[in-house]
């Protein structure tokens, strides 16, 4: 599909939004304002684009899965939802344009640096990041730990490509800009605005491969909802984040190598041995139940700790914390991930290892963030 046709499809989708009650001064969706237009008296929100399905293009409006993520640029995305310019002075910037399984640490470091730079400016009210949904929770959690500001940071994606009939990207972007413009959103950590709910970066998980309600915070709950298009908060995390963080990635080029080992019946420790041989600095073991480790794997992990590798017990079970279990796990120096899922435990361990390899200190970080 040519970009011009795509743009028209996007503009049509955007037009359907003008009747939304949130837009009190609903106007006909005439020519989309230029992405960098400045409107006096409105909050300033920067939108940093990284790709994903929200910028995805398929061959037809009914194609929901076979599409190319990360196809449209930031200017097209912003022009397709003219209503965001009624809420804020929206400035766009392209950081990357990839499907999110291809997000790498250099993109995270670039994002973190740019967000910290932007939010340090008094005239910037908030930042929105457009992102693929596959690894959205990981980028959200990384930023939750390294952004040093109270100002709202909102990540948004879509489950249906921009060309789809009933695409979810435009309304998600509109909600994200609303949230980033809202003073009550300050100090809540990095948030995810999708499907009319607000999730916090710490507890959110992608829970469904296909559905638009895929982002959930099972057990610990949403931070809030969009009610009649406006963000309303019901909950706040008690864990440290953003402005309370001790992590600083300024000047880093990479993060320490940490892998996840996914437990299964008859695991004989082959991958654990390979991880140690590869020279990793940390291992997150996604164990069965309350972070259980099969005896054959335990022998390898115990040896890894003795060599100075930090090992964290997480769980492949989607809900509930990984806590103290049999004494010999503690005695061997295996740490506990708490309610962080393995992919988030990995990120916290990477950041922890930029500061220390002291197991007590690292466990403290798992208990506080
Ligand atoms: C991606 O994560 O980039 C593809 C899937 C999506 O955005 O929903």
XYZ file of C-alpha atoms in Angstrom, residues 41-173:
133
model
C -1.210 28.215 26.334
C -1.220 24.452 25.949
C 1.023 21.927 27.674
C 4.004 20.849 25.607
C 4.275 17.121 24.991
C 7.067 15.444 23.066
C 6.187 12.274 21.180
C 9.157 9.993 20.607
C 8.488 7.287 18.023
C 10.173 3.894 17.984
C 7.974 1.897 15.545
C 5.683 -1.055 16.262
C 2.207 -1.917 15.083
C 0.955 1.585 15.870
C 3.140 2.577 12.898
C 2.394 -0.642 11.001
C 1.064 -0.921 7.463
C -0.819 -3.871 5.950
C -1.913 -4.541 2.397
C -5.610 -4.170 3.243
C -7.867 -2.791 5.956
C -8.913 -6.289 7.005
C -5.376 -7.588 7.452
C -4.675 -7.590 11.227
C -1.630 -9.844 11.530
C 0.411 -9.984 8.296
C 1.732 -6.414 8.266
C 5.016 -4.562 8.559
C 5.452 -2.974 11.976
C 7.424 0.270 12.129
C 6.511 1.514 8.639
C 5.086 5.004 9.204
C 7.106 7.971 10.403
C 6.313 10.252 13.325
C 4.950 13.072 11.142
C 2.375 10.746 9.560
C 1.342 9.410 12.973
C 0.888 12.902 14.394
C -0.972 14.220 11.363
C -3.335 11.242 11.443
C -4.718 12.214 14.862
C -5.264 15.985 14.597
C -7.159 16.009 17.912
C -3.917 15.643 19.874
C -3.009 19.168 18.783
C -6.135 20.489 20.557
C -4.822 19.038 23.812
C -1.144 19.911 23.660
C 1.599 21.421 21.588
C 2.842 18.101 20.266
C 6.404 17.894 18.980
C 7.530 14.681 17.318
C 10.857 12.952 17.036
C 11.812 9.633 15.462
C 14.115 7.649 17.758
C 13.849 4.344 15.866
C 11.344 2.664 13.544
C 11.408 -1.051 14.245
C 9.202 -3.922 15.328
C 9.761 -4.047 19.075
C 11.389 -7.519 19.216
C 14.266 -5.635 17.542
C 14.562 -2.936 20.211
C 18.104 -3.016 21.539
C 19.953 -1.466 24.480
C 21.296 1.386 22.330
C 17.700 2.491 21.637
C 16.881 2.317 25.369
C 19.925 4.415 26.223
C 19.089 6.924 23.510
C 15.469 7.125 24.723
C 16.490 7.534 28.357
C 18.974 10.275 27.516
C 16.523 12.161 25.347
C 13.651 11.878 27.846
C 15.839 13.108 30.707
C 17.044 15.989 28.543
C 13.519 16.969 27.509
C 11.934 16.669 30.948
C 14.674 18.833 32.476
C 13.320 21.740 30.404
C 10.727 23.746 32.363
C 8.597 24.237 29.251
C 8.138 20.473 28.616
C 5.162 18.932 30.453
C 5.427 15.290 29.467
C 6.671 12.682 27.019
C 4.827 10.022 25.026
C 6.672 7.110 23.441
C 5.093 5.125 20.606
C 6.306 1.517 20.727
C 5.563 -1.999 19.556
C 3.578 -3.982 22.069
C 5.753 -7.108 22.148
C 8.474 -5.627 24.344
C 6.606 -2.521 25.495
C 6.530 -3.671 29.126
C 10.325 -4.051 29.129
C 10.999 -0.568 27.736
C 8.424 0.861 30.160
C 10.104 -0.826 33.129
C 13.609 0.201 32.006
C 12.486 3.825 31.707
C 10.663 3.585 35.052
C 14.068 2.854 36.579
C 16.210 5.423 34.752
C 14.069 8.500 34.013
C 14.911 11.144 36.607
C 11.795 13.268 36.609
C 8.317 13.380 38.140
C 6.789 14.572 34.897
C 4.513 12.101 33.088
C 6.094 9.560 30.740
C 3.528 7.507 28.824
C 4.141 4.575 26.483
C 1.567 3.725 23.862
C 1.164 1.105 21.158
C -1.531 -0.638 19.184
C -2.573 -4.201 18.523
C -3.983 -3.420 15.070
C -1.897 -1.776 12.349
C -2.577 1.824 11.372
C -4.255 0.677 8.153
C -6.740 -1.650 9.892
C -10.459 -1.149 10.049
C -11.082 -0.126 13.672
C -7.390 0.511 14.343
C -6.749 1.084 18.052
C -3.676 3.298 17.590
C -5.388 6.687 17.096
C -7.488 6.614 20.282
C -4.583 5.156 22.246
C -2.360 8.024 21.059
